[in-house]
Amino acid sequence: MNPVLVNVLRGGAVESFHRGALAIVDADGAVHTTLGDVDRPVFPRSAVKALQALPLVASGAAEHFGLSDEQIALACASHRGEPLHAATAAAMLARAGLGESALECGTHWPYDEAASRQLARQRKGPGALHNNCSGKHAGFVCVGCLMALQAGREPAEFVRGYVQPGHPVMREISAALQAATGCDLASAPMGTDGCSIPTFGIPLRQLARGFARFGSGHGLSPTHAAATRRLRQAVAQAPFMVAGTGRFDTRVMQHFGERVFCKVGAEGVYCAALPTRGLGVAIKIDDGQGARAAEVVMAAVIRALAQRDEADAAVLRELVNVPLRNWNGIEVGAIAPAEGLRALS
Amino acid sequence: MNPVLVNVLRGGAVESFHRGALAIVDADGAVHTTLGDVDRPVFPRSAVKALQALPLVASGAAEHFGLSDEQIALACASHRGEPLHAATAAAMLARAGLGESALECGTHWPYDEAASRQLARQRKGPGALHNNCSGKHAGFVCVGCLMALQAGREPAEFVRGYVQPGHPVMREISAALQAATGCDLASAPMGTDGCSIPTFGIPLRQLARGFARFGSGHGLSPTHAAATRRLRQAVAQAPFMVAGTGRFDTRVMQHFGERVFCKVGAEGVYCAALPTRGLGVAIKIDDGQGARAAEVVMAAVIRALAQRDEADAAVLRELVNVPLRNWNGIEVGAIAPAEGLRALS
């Protein structure tokens, strides 16, 4: 039974509450904090995109195709489909000589409602570039195109089917995930993610260790360690690319820069690296719909472990205790840490 | 500790799960089934709109202003802001001689994304008529306008501030809610709802009794009992008005007609009346974000208690076990009843 980590308050009463688990460990797996069951396999979904982006840099594809910080950051993103996100994904594909049709992530309207309505106003519909995973997939396509060039194969033909578990590209991505987390993926539960690539059940303890390694390079191969530095620098330079206007990850990393790398995943998962502390963080909210709760837990973790001064505190204050306003702008409640998180403070 | 009622599966593994509580009782409060804590006060939010609509009929306002089935059904609705919803709310207000500016529910873009994009395509923005509560509020305005006429007061001036707990209109609404549920609202926790009216903490046991009464009239005053019949008939005639295209409540009531009245509320609440069984139902998913779970629980309840034949079964099948498809249309998992719901079958 996982503890209640976050309460949702209305009129002073607890209206709803979210249970979950949290692991904070170092790159050797030594525990800083665990709450709840951190050994149950959890599908990390998009929270591990940065680990899945390691081959983009480690293979030399990012350098070969001359990708910018913005483009490398987008490979780690669950973006909101804003115009700059879609354009950046298109530019990545163009660098590799391909177009939108190479993407196998599927199509959905931009998560950003203003961007969706802007498309509608222009009498346009969404394409695969607007899929929140288009940057990650464009990165996969770049990895595949370099593989094709090195093997003397036709790139468009070679990359086709890259979302399948047995494709050379996806084998490389899964190998990077396994190396970082230390989890044997061959024996892990496997599902299909929203964007059609495999997702593996990995315990929070090992996800957190993967992100401790991502934050320091410690425990990784030299090429992967170098890749983590490049990815962290790129994201710190272009945090808008990782999420979008007003989003938690963008807001936090715009302020903290390389001091915090954090990334949301679907179904209530959150991961982070705290390089100044040598720690990695992994969170899962049981109910999977508690993105609001996972954010509050992550904000509380950052406050406890990475907050340095009043400027940091000012950024975190409304992320740890989130005011809830209704359609008339009246403050009607809050999302706030519960007793179960007290161990952090 | 409430039981796990619903699992979310991916690749055969449990990815997320939702705990919650459920009460099924008759109009006298005799228990058919309870799961979890049904005595903790729960803010029912929009799930009690039908009870809050009792004064619209009982006061004579619906008859005085000649409201149609569609308009009466909209007074019980959390609609999706589709064009017909907004037009119907406007027509209700026009019947009472007022316009959109009388609404105090606030403004938001239609919940229905296609309707939102249609507005954007027309280079329009949303108004209070698109608020999911505009029909309920139009009903409140009608109640207030009749009160004003009866008191020789100017309607627009009289209704102003109707969302406040002490306004004559809201006192009448709260009295109806108290009469149906038997809950002393003066001593109940009180919060402010999304649309700015008060919401009261009421145990599931009493909410379920309120809906058993709503389904039979038993235990209510003769005018309220007559009003329940009018409301149930109107909703059965116009189930599109209560929710919208493809929504659970609309789908269920389009098929079941007067055999089932069900209504979603925010934060994982669901209520229903099952008149053929003389029972009322109230559900709360702990995490408040589990609308998907509350729907599965409600579908399982309807299957256990109101399913009569194969046609009923066909409608309920994909509501009890909901397939999850990703952006490429691949079936990746399901939302399904958990062990905790086995008592129902």
XYZ file of N, CA and C in Angstrom, chain A residues 32-242:
633
model
N 18.791 7.354 -0.959
C 18.616 8.582 -0.186
C 17.246 8.553 0.482
N 16.193 8.310 -0.288
C 14.824 8.242 0.230
C 14.026 7.256 -0.619
N 13.238 6.408 0.026
C 12.178 5.715 -0.712
C 10.885 5.853 0.073
N 9.808 5.989 -0.657
C 8.460 6.013 -0.083
C 7.626 5.031 -0.889
N 6.944 4.131 -0.213
C 6.102 3.173 -0.928
C 6.931 2.101 -1.614
N 6.258 1.372 -2.504
C 6.867 0.216 -3.164
C 7.673 0.685 -4.376
N 8.996 0.646 -4.259
C 9.854 1.111 -5.357
C 10.434 -0.068 -6.137
N 9.941 -1.271 -5.862
C 10.451 -2.465 -6.549
C 9.439 -3.089 -7.508
N 8.240 -2.533 -7.537
C 7.231 -2.990 -8.501
C 7.584 -2.415 -9.875
N 7.546 -3.221 -10.950
C 7.832 -2.670 -12.275
C 6.796 -1.612 -12.671
N 7.282 -0.523 -13.211
C 6.439 0.607 -13.620
C 6.786 0.931 -15.077
N 5.780 1.122 -15.908
C 6.074 1.581 -17.276
C 6.457 3.055 -17.213
N 7.701 3.391 -17.536
C 8.117 4.794 -17.335
C 7.621 5.753 -18.410
N 7.132 5.162 -19.506
C 6.577 5.962 -20.605
C 7.549 7.079 -21.029
N 7.048 8.274 -21.203
C 7.908 9.340 -21.746
C 8.926 9.883 -20.757
N 8.882 9.440 -19.509
C 9.827 9.978 -18.525
C 11.263 9.582 -18.836
N 11.460 8.541 -19.654
C 12.834 8.103 -19.961
C 13.307 8.543 -21.355
N 12.631 9.519 -21.931
C 13.036 9.943 -23.272
C 14.504 10.369 -23.322
N 14.988 10.993 -22.243
C 16.393 11.441 -22.255
C 17.338 10.239 -22.327
N 16.966 9.131 -21.660
C 17.810 7.928 -21.733
C 17.705 7.310 -23.130
N 16.508 7.403 -23.703
C 16.314 6.872 -25.058
C 16.991 7.758 -26.113
N 17.376 8.966 -25.713
C 18.071 9.870 -26.646
C 19.587 9.680 -26.584
N 20.070 8.875 -25.648
C 21.527 8.672 -25.556
C 22.143 8.223 -26.883
N 21.547 7.258 -27.597
C 22.159 6.826 -28.866
C 22.238 7.933 -29.923
N 21.326 8.895 -29.861
C 21.368 9.981 -30.849
C 22.715 10.703 -30.781
N 23.196 10.922 -29.544
C 24.496 11.583 -29.373
C 25.633 10.559 -29.433
N 25.462 9.442 -28.705
C 26.559 8.465 -28.580
C 26.936 7.837 -29.923
N 25.942 7.695 -30.817
C 26.226 7.082 -32.125
C 26.968 8.039 -33.054
N 26.968 9.316 -32.703
C 27.550 10.326 -33.581
C 26.531 10.950 -34.522
N 25.272 10.494 -34.458
C 24.260 11.010 -35.395
C 24.011 12.501 -35.183
N 23.942 12.932 -33.918
C 23.671 14.354 -33.656
C 24.766 15.219 -34.270
N 26.016 14.758 -34.129
C 27.134 15.528 -34.698
C 27.137 15.424 -36.221
N 26.927 14.198 -36.724
C 26.961 13.982 -38.171
C 25.956 14.867 -38.892
N 24.738 14.965 -38.316
C 23.692 15.759 -38.974
C 23.677 17.202 -38.480
N 24.627 17.550 -37.618
C 24.765 18.941 -37.159
C 23.560 19.453 -36.399
N 23.040 18.614 -35.494
C 21.838 19.031 -34.753
C 22.173 20.129 -33.747
N 21.246 21.065 -33.605
C 21.396 22.181 -32.663
C 20.956 21.771 -31.262
N 21.247 22.637 -30.274
C 20.740 22.405 -28.919
C 19.227 22.212 -28.932
N 18.527 23.075 -29.671
C 17.059 23.000 -29.712
C 16.608 21.632 -30.224
N 17.287 21.148 -31.261
C 16.900 19.868 -31.856
C 17.225 18.700 -30.923
N 18.366 18.755 -30.269
C 18.720 17.691 -29.322
C 17.766 17.703 -28.126
N 17.407 18.906 -27.663
C 16.446 18.999 -26.553
C 15.099 18.413 -26.969
N 14.695 18.672 -28.205
C 13.398 18.167 -28.665
C 13.370 16.634 -28.700
N 14.543 16.019 -28.873
C 14.600 14.548 -28.869
C 14.274 13.984 -27.484
N 14.378 14.831 -26.441
C 14.065 14.411 -25.061
C 12.666 14.849 -24.646
N 11.866 15.348 -25.579
C 10.656 16.099 -25.234
C 9.367 15.308 -25.283
N 8.423 15.724 -24.414
C 6.996 15.530 -24.657
C 6.460 16.935 -24.888
N 6.533 17.365 -26.124
C 6.212 18.764 -26.387
C 4.721 18.957 -26.618
N 4.319 20.204 -26.652
C 2.900 20.543 -26.701
C 2.386 20.802 -28.115
N 3.242 20.549 -29.103
C 2.790 20.730 -30.484
C 2.658 22.181 -30.893
N 3.390 23.061 -30.198
C 3.373 24.473 -30.587
C 4.160 24.614 -31.895
N 3.915 25.705 -32.627
C 4.528 25.822 -33.971
C 6.040 25.595 -33.962
N 6.749 26.132 -32.972
C 8.204 25.982 -32.943
C 8.619 24.524 -32.712
N 7.802 23.784 -31.954
C 8.100 22.364 -31.753
C 7.991 21.603 -33.077
N 6.883 21.817 -33.772
C 6.659 21.095 -35.032
C 7.732 21.466 -36.058
N 8.065 22.744 -36.105
C 9.074 23.193 -37.079
C 10.444 22.597 -36.751
N 10.748 22.476 -35.479
C 12.055 21.936 -35.074
C 12.147 20.448 -35.403
N 11.056 19.709 -35.198
C 11.049 18.290 -35.571
C 11.232 18.140 -37.082
N 10.570 19.004 -37.840
C 10.704 18.956 -39.308
C 12.150 19.228 -39.715
N 12.798 20.177 -39.023
C 14.187 20.526 -39.357
C 15.139 19.370 -39.041
N 14.861 18.629 -37.956
C 15.687 17.459 -37.626
C 15.616 16.427 -38.749
N 14.379 16.158 -39.192
C 14.194 15.172 -40.260
C 14.884 15.635 -41.537
N 14.786 16.918 -41.825
C 15.406 17.460 -43.041
C 16.930 17.294 -42.990
N 17.503 17.468 -41.796
C 18.949 17.270 -41.631
C 19.364 15.860 -42.059
N 18.455 14.896 -41.780
C 18.751 13.508 -42.131
C 18.255 13.174 -43.535
N 17.719 14.172 -44.220
C 17.300 13.970 -45.606
C 15.913 13.369 -45.758
N 15.151 13.338 -44.673
C 13.809 12.743 -44.750
C 12.747 13.769 -44.360
N 11.492 13.340 -44.414
C 10.384 14.240 -44.104
C 9.429 13.624 -43.091
N 8.314 14.331 -42.868
C 7.320 13.937 -41.856
C 6.839 12.494 -42.036
N 6.809 12.035 -43.297
C 6.259 10.699 -43.551
C 7.135 9.594 -42.959
N 8.369 9.924 -42.573
C 9.233 8.918 -41.941
C 8.796 8.627 -40.501
N 8.027 9.542 -39.900
C 7.633 9.382 -38.489
C 6.575 8.297 -38.341
N 6.732 7.444 -37.363
C 5.791 6.349 -37.113
C 5.090 6.489 -35.758
N 5.015 7.733 -35.252
C 4.456 7.972 -33.910
C 2.950 8.152 -33.932
N 2.364 8.325 -35.123
C 0.933 8.613 -35.183
C 0.678 10.107 -35.057
N -0.570 10.465 -35.260
C -0.951 11.881 -35.333
C -1.962 12.210 -34.245
N -1.784 13.334 -33.592
C -2.861 13.869 -32.743
C -2.801 15.388 -32.758
N -3.925 16.023 -32.440
C -3.959 17.482 -32.335
C -2.971 17.908 -31.249
N -2.357 19.073 -31.406
C -1.415 19.548 -30.380
C -2.040 19.525 -28.980
N -1.257 19.075 -27.992
C -1.728 19.122 -26.611
C -1.995 20.563 -26.176
N -1.247 21.488 -26.711
C -1.470 22.898 -26.386
C -2.738 23.367 -27.089
N -3.743 23.758 -26.295
C -5.048 24.077 -26.886
C -4.985 25.303 -27.787
N -4.171 26.265 -27.398
C -4.053 27.461 -28.237
C -3.439 27.090 -29.587
N -2.471 26.183 -29.556
C -1.849 25.747 -30.821
C -2.856 24.976 -31.673
N -3.675 24.161 -31.032
C -4.731 23.428 -31.750
C -5.689 24.397 -32.421
N -6.122 25.381 -31.660
C -7.095 26.328 -32.213
C -6.465 27.184 -33.307
N -5.167 27.450 -33.160
C -4.479 28.212 -34.208
C -4.472 27.422 -35.517
N -4.193 26.119 -35.423
C -4.255 25.270 -36.622
C -5.650 25.308 -37.238
N -6.673 25.189 -36.357
C -8.054 25.181 -36.852
C -8.375 26.508 -37.535
N -7.929 27.613 -36.925
C -8.163 28.938 -37.511
C -7.543 29.037 -38.905
N -6.394 28.365 -39.058
C -5.719 28.354 -40.367
C -6.314 27.293 -41.297
N -7.389 26.648 -40.819
C -8.058 25.584 -41.588
C -7.089 24.458 -41.935
N -6.223 24.156 -40.975
C -5.296 23.043 -41.117
C -5.638 21.972 -40.083
N -5.150 20.781 -40.296
C -5.256 19.700 -39.318
C -3.872 19.357 -38.792
N -3.809 18.467 -37.831
C -2.510 18.090 -37.272
C -1.824 17.031 -38.130
N -0.520 16.934 -37.989
C 0.260 15.875 -38.611
C 1.122 15.204 -37.563
N 1.928 14.242 -37.995
C 2.791 13.525 -37.058
C 3.775 14.478 -36.362
N 4.115 15.606 -37.006
C 5.030 16.572 -36.375
C 4.436 17.156 -35.098
N 3.092 17.189 -34.993
C 2.446 17.738 -33.794
C 2.348 16.729 -32.669
N 2.579 15.449 -32.979
C 2.578 14.425 -31.935
C 3.615 14.807 -30.883
N 3.253 14.691 -29.614
C 4.154 15.138 -28.534
C 5.490 14.403 -28.565
N 5.545 13.265 -29.239
C 6.765 12.454 -29.336
C 7.532 12.685 -30.636
N 7.155 13.667 -31.430
C 7.765 13.779 -32.762
C 9.264 14.051 -32.689
N 9.723 14.755 -31.662
C 11.158 15.028 -31.545
C 11.944 13.768 -31.207
N 11.394 12.981 -30.294
C 12.026 11.698 -29.964
C 12.117 10.820 -31.202
N 11.024 10.761 -31.937
C 11.008 9.923 -33.143
C 11.938 10.479 -34.213
N 12.003 11.801 -34.340
C 12.938 12.391 -35.312
C 14.366 12.009 -34.923
N 14.630 11.952 -33.605
C 15.944 11.496 -33.147
C 16.195 10.041 -33.534
N 15.185 9.201 -33.364
C 15.325 7.786 -33.762
C 15.629 7.696 -35.256
N 14.913 8.507 -36.046
C 15.120 8.488 -37.499
C 16.558 8.909 -37.821
N 17.078 9.911 -37.104
C 18.472 10.335 -37.336
C 19.441 9.188 -37.018
N 19.210 8.491 -35.908
C 20.058 7.343 -35.555
C 20.019 6.312 -36.684
N 18.807 6.036 -37.172
C 18.641 5.050 -38.240
C 19.298 5.480 -39.541
N 19.214 6.769 -39.848
C 19.805 7.252 -41.101
C 21.330 7.127 -41.065
N 21.917 7.397 -39.891
C 23.378 7.237 -39.803
C 23.760 5.758 -39.937
N 22.986 4.895 -39.263
C 23.216 3.444 -39.411
C 23.163 3.048 -40.888
N 22.168 3.559 -41.604
C 21.985 3.221 -43.019
C 23.187 3.688 -43.830
N 23.612 4.931 -43.582
C 24.759 5.471 -44.321
C 26.003 4.625 -44.069
N 26.193 4.243 -42.792
C 27.375 3.447 -42.446
C 27.323 2.056 -43.080
N 26.097 1.553 -43.311
C 25.946 0.213 -43.884
C 25.747 0.256 -45.397
N 25.789 1.459 -45.965
C 25.572 1.585 -47.403
C 24.158 1.238 -47.824
N 23.198 1.483 -46.911
C 21.790 1.179 -47.202
C 21.020 2.466 -47.506
N 19.857 2.298 -48.127
C 19.022 3.460 -48.449
C 18.313 3.891 -47.157
N 18.527 5.143 -46.688
C 18.021 5.547 -45.370
C 16.510 5.356 -45.177
N 15.695 5.869 -46.124
C 14.240 5.803 -45.921
C 13.785 4.361 -45.762
N 14.386 3.476 -46.571
C 13.996 2.069 -46.503
C 14.503 1.439 -45.197
N 15.741 1.809 -44.815
C 16.334 1.215 -43.616
C 15.549 1.568 -42.348
N 15.132 2.838 -42.246
C 14.486 3.263 -40.991
C 13.055 2.744 -40.868
N 12.446 2.349 -41.981
C 11.046 1.915 -41.933
C 10.867 0.812 -40.887
N 9.848 0.970 -40.035
C 9.587 -0.022 -38.997
C 10.442 0.162 -37.755
N 11.057 1.359 -37.603
C 11.976 1.586 -36.473
C 11.303 1.472 -35.116
N 9.966 1.537 -35.060
C 9.282 1.437 -33.766
C 9.203 0.000 -33.254
N 9.489 -0.963 -34.116
C 9.377 -2.370 -33.718
C 10.537 -2.761 -32.796
N 10.256 -3.584 -31.772
C 11.291 -3.953 -30.784
C 12.537 -4.564 -31.419
N 12.379 -5.294 -32.546
C 13.523 -5.984 -33.127
C 14.301 -5.173 -34.153
N 13.836 -3.969 -34.482
C 14.534 -3.138 -35.469
C 15.880 -2.679 -34.885
N 16.927 -2.614 -35.725
C 18.252 -2.208 -35.205
C 18.216 -0.894 -34.429
N 17.418 0.065 -34.867
C 17.327 1.336 -34.130
C 16.763 1.095 -32.736
N 15.640 0.381 -32.669
C 14.986 0.197 -31.371
C 15.833 -0.685 -30.460
N 16.585 -1.619 -31.042
C 17.481 -2.436 -30.206
C 18.546 -1.540 -29.550
N 19.026 -0.558 -30.301
C 20.019 0.386 -29.770
C 19.416 1.246 -28.647
N 18.175 1.675 -28.858
C 17.493 2.517 -27.852
C 17.287 1.712 -26.569
N 16.806 0.479 -26.719
C 16.536 -0.356 -25.537
C 17.830 -0.702 -24.816
N 18.911 -0.898 -25.578
C 20.199 -1.205 -24.950
C 20.670 -0.032 -24.085
N 20.435 1.185 -24.557
C 20.831 2.367 -23.776
C 20.014 2.452 -22.492
N 18.725 2.143 -22.601
C 17.844 2.178 -21.433
C 18.279 1.124 -20.416
N 18.652 -0.043 -20.920
C 19.097 -1.123 -20.038
C 20.430 -0.764 -19.368
N 21.347 -0.181 -20.138
C 22.653 0.182 -19.580
C 22.503 1.229 -18.479
N 21.607 2.195 -18.685
C 21.460 3.271 -17.696
C 20.777 2.782 -16.428
N 19.724 1.988 -16.586
C 18.940 1.594 -15.412
C 19.469 0.327 -14.758
N 20.225 -0.465 -15.510
C 20.677 -1.742 -14.977
C 19.572 -2.781 -14.910
N 18.469 -2.516 -15.573
C 17.325 -3.435 -15.549
C 17.405 -4.361 -16.766
N 17.251 -5.664 -16.538
C 17.266 -6.627 -17.648
C 15.934 -6.553 -18.393
N 15.927 -5.845 -19.510
C 14.664 -5.592 -20.208
C 14.100 -6.846 -20.856
N 14.960 -7.828 -21.152
C 14.470 -9.059 -21.777
C 13.481 -9.782 -20.868
N 13.643 -9.608 -19.560
C 12.735 -10.288 -18.641
C 11.731 -9.326 -18.001
N 11.700 -8.073 -18.487
C 10.771 -7.084 -17.917
C 9.421 -7.167 -18.613
N 8.332 -6.776 -17.921
C 7.045 -6.654 -18.605
C 7.185 -5.684 -19.775
N 6.532 -5.985 -20.887
C 6.616 -5.094 -22.043
C 5.228 -4.715 -22.523
N 5.042 -3.438 -22.813
C 3.804 -2.955 -23.413
C 4.139 -2.076 -24.602
N 3.108 -1.601 -25.264
C 3.306 -0.689 -26.396
C 2.933 0.714 -25.950
N 3.804 1.670 -26.225
C 3.580 3.034 -25.776
C 2.601 3.754 -26.708
N 2.176 4.937 -26.297
C 1.246 5.733 -27.094
C 1.748 5.993 -28.500
N 3.074 6.083 -28.639
C 3.678 6.402 -29.939
C 4.161 5.143 -30.646
N 3.770 3.960 -30.120
C 3.983 2.656 -30.760
C 5.335 1.994 -30.511
N 6.259 2.643 -29.791
C 7.499 1.950 -29.437
C 7.248 1.102 -28.190
N 8.116 0.115 -27.918
C 7.928 -0.668 -26.694
C 8.199 0.178 -25.451
N 7.467 -0.124 -24.380
C 7.771 0.450 -23.067
C 7.935 -0.713 -22.106
N 8.935 -0.638 -21.238
C 9.291 -1.761 -20.369
C 8.995 -1.422 -18.909
N 8.510 -2.418 -18.179
C 8.259 -2.225 -16.752
C 9.567 -2.249 -15.981
N 9.910 -1.128 -15.345
C 11.174 -0.976 -14.626
C 10.870 -0.429 -13.238
N 11.415 -1.038 -12.183
C 11.154 -0.515 -10.832
C 11.676 0.916 -10.652
N 10.975 1.686 -9.817
C 11.370 3.079 -9.577
C 12.816 3.165 -9.086
N 13.215 2.196 -8.275
C 14.571 2.194 -7.736
C 15.611 2.225 -8.874
N 15.350 1.432 -9.912
C 16.298 1.374 -11.024
C 16.152 2.566 -11.969
N 14.924 3.066 -12.103
C 14.746 4.290 -12.901
C 15.510 5.444 -12.256
N 15.400 5.537 -10.932
C 16.087 6.631 -10.229
C 17.603 6.496 -10.398
N 18.096 5.255 -10.324
C 19.534 5.066 -10.527
C 19.935 5.477 -11.941
N 19.107 5.154 -12.907
C 19.380 5.561 -14.286
C 19.520 7.076 -14.403
N 18.687 7.799 -13.670
C 18.755 9.262 -13.767
C 19.895 9.837 -12.926
N 20.283 9.139 -11.863
C 21.497 9.562 -11.151
C 22.688 9.436 -12.097
N 22.724 8.352 -12.853
C 23.801 8.154 -13.825
C 23.718 9.195 -14.946
N 22.503 9.497 -15.354
C 22.309 10.511 -16.401
C 22.839 11.872 -15.924
N 22.731 12.122 -14.622
C 23.160 13.421 -14.078
C 24.660 13.530 -13.857
N 25.343 12.388 -13.844
C 26.773 12.425 -13.497
C 27.647 11.687 -14.502
N 27.047 10.792 -15.261
C 27.835 9.932 -16.150
C 28.440 8.744 -15.423
N 28.467 8.809 -14.095
C 29.039 7.742 -13.276
C 28.309 6.421 -13.529
N 29.093 5.353 -13.836
C 28.480 4.043 -14.054
C 28.098 3.794 -15.501
N 28.319 4.785 -16.368
C 27.997 4.609 -17.791
C 29.289 4.441 -18.588
N 29.167 3.939 -19.819
C 30.322 3.872 -20.726
C 30.787 5.303 -21.027
N 32.050 5.487 -21.415
C 32.534 6.841 -21.720
C 31.689 7.548 -22.787
N 31.265 6.830 -23.825
C 30.459 7.512 -24.852
C 29.082 7.900 -24.310
N 28.464 7.031 -23.523
C 27.176 7.392 -22.924
C 27.350 8.517 -21.907
N 28.438 8.471 -21.145
C 28.676 9.543 -20.158
C 28.829 10.886 -20.868
N 29.568 10.887 -21.973
C 29.727 12.131 -22.742
C 28.382 12.568 -23.316
N 27.578 11.598 -23.727
C 26.266 11.924 -24.302
C 25.352 12.571 -23.263
N 25.432 12.096 -22.003
C 24.578 12.715 -20.974
C 24.924 14.196 -20.829
N 26.214 14.516 -20.867
C 26.613 15.932 -20.737
C 26.019 16.766 -21.870
N 26.133 16.246 -23.096
C 25.613 16.977 -24.265
C 24.101 17.162 -24.160
N 23.395 16.108 -23.750
C 21.937 16.183 -23.642
C 21.528 17.168 -22.548
N 22.218 17.084 -21.388
C 21.849 17.981 -20.281
C 22.099 19.445 -20.642
N 23.239 19.680 -21.327
C 23.530 21.056 -21.744
C 22.498 21.557 -22.757
N 22.148 20.699 -23.699
C 21.193 21.108 -24.736
C 19.838 21.456 -24.117
N 19.360 20.609 -23.200
C 18.064 20.849 -22.567
C 18.112 22.121 -21.719
N 19.222 22.332 -21.012
C 19.346 23.541 -20.193
C 19.359 24.799 -21.066
N 19.880 24.672 -22.283
C 19.898 25.808 -23.209
C 18.529 26.040 -23.846
N 17.737 24.995 -23.970
C 16.481 25.099 -24.731
C 15.339 24.387 -24.009
N 15.041 24.786 -22.776
C 14.008 24.065 -22.002
C 12.604 24.208 -22.575
N 12.384 25.229 -23.405
C 11.070 25.335 -24.051
C 10.792 24.102 -24.893
N 11.848 23.558 -25.495
C 11.670 22.441 -26.419
C 11.177 21.173 -25.722
N 11.530 21.006 -24.452
C 11.231 19.755 -23.746
C 9.749 19.624 -23.392
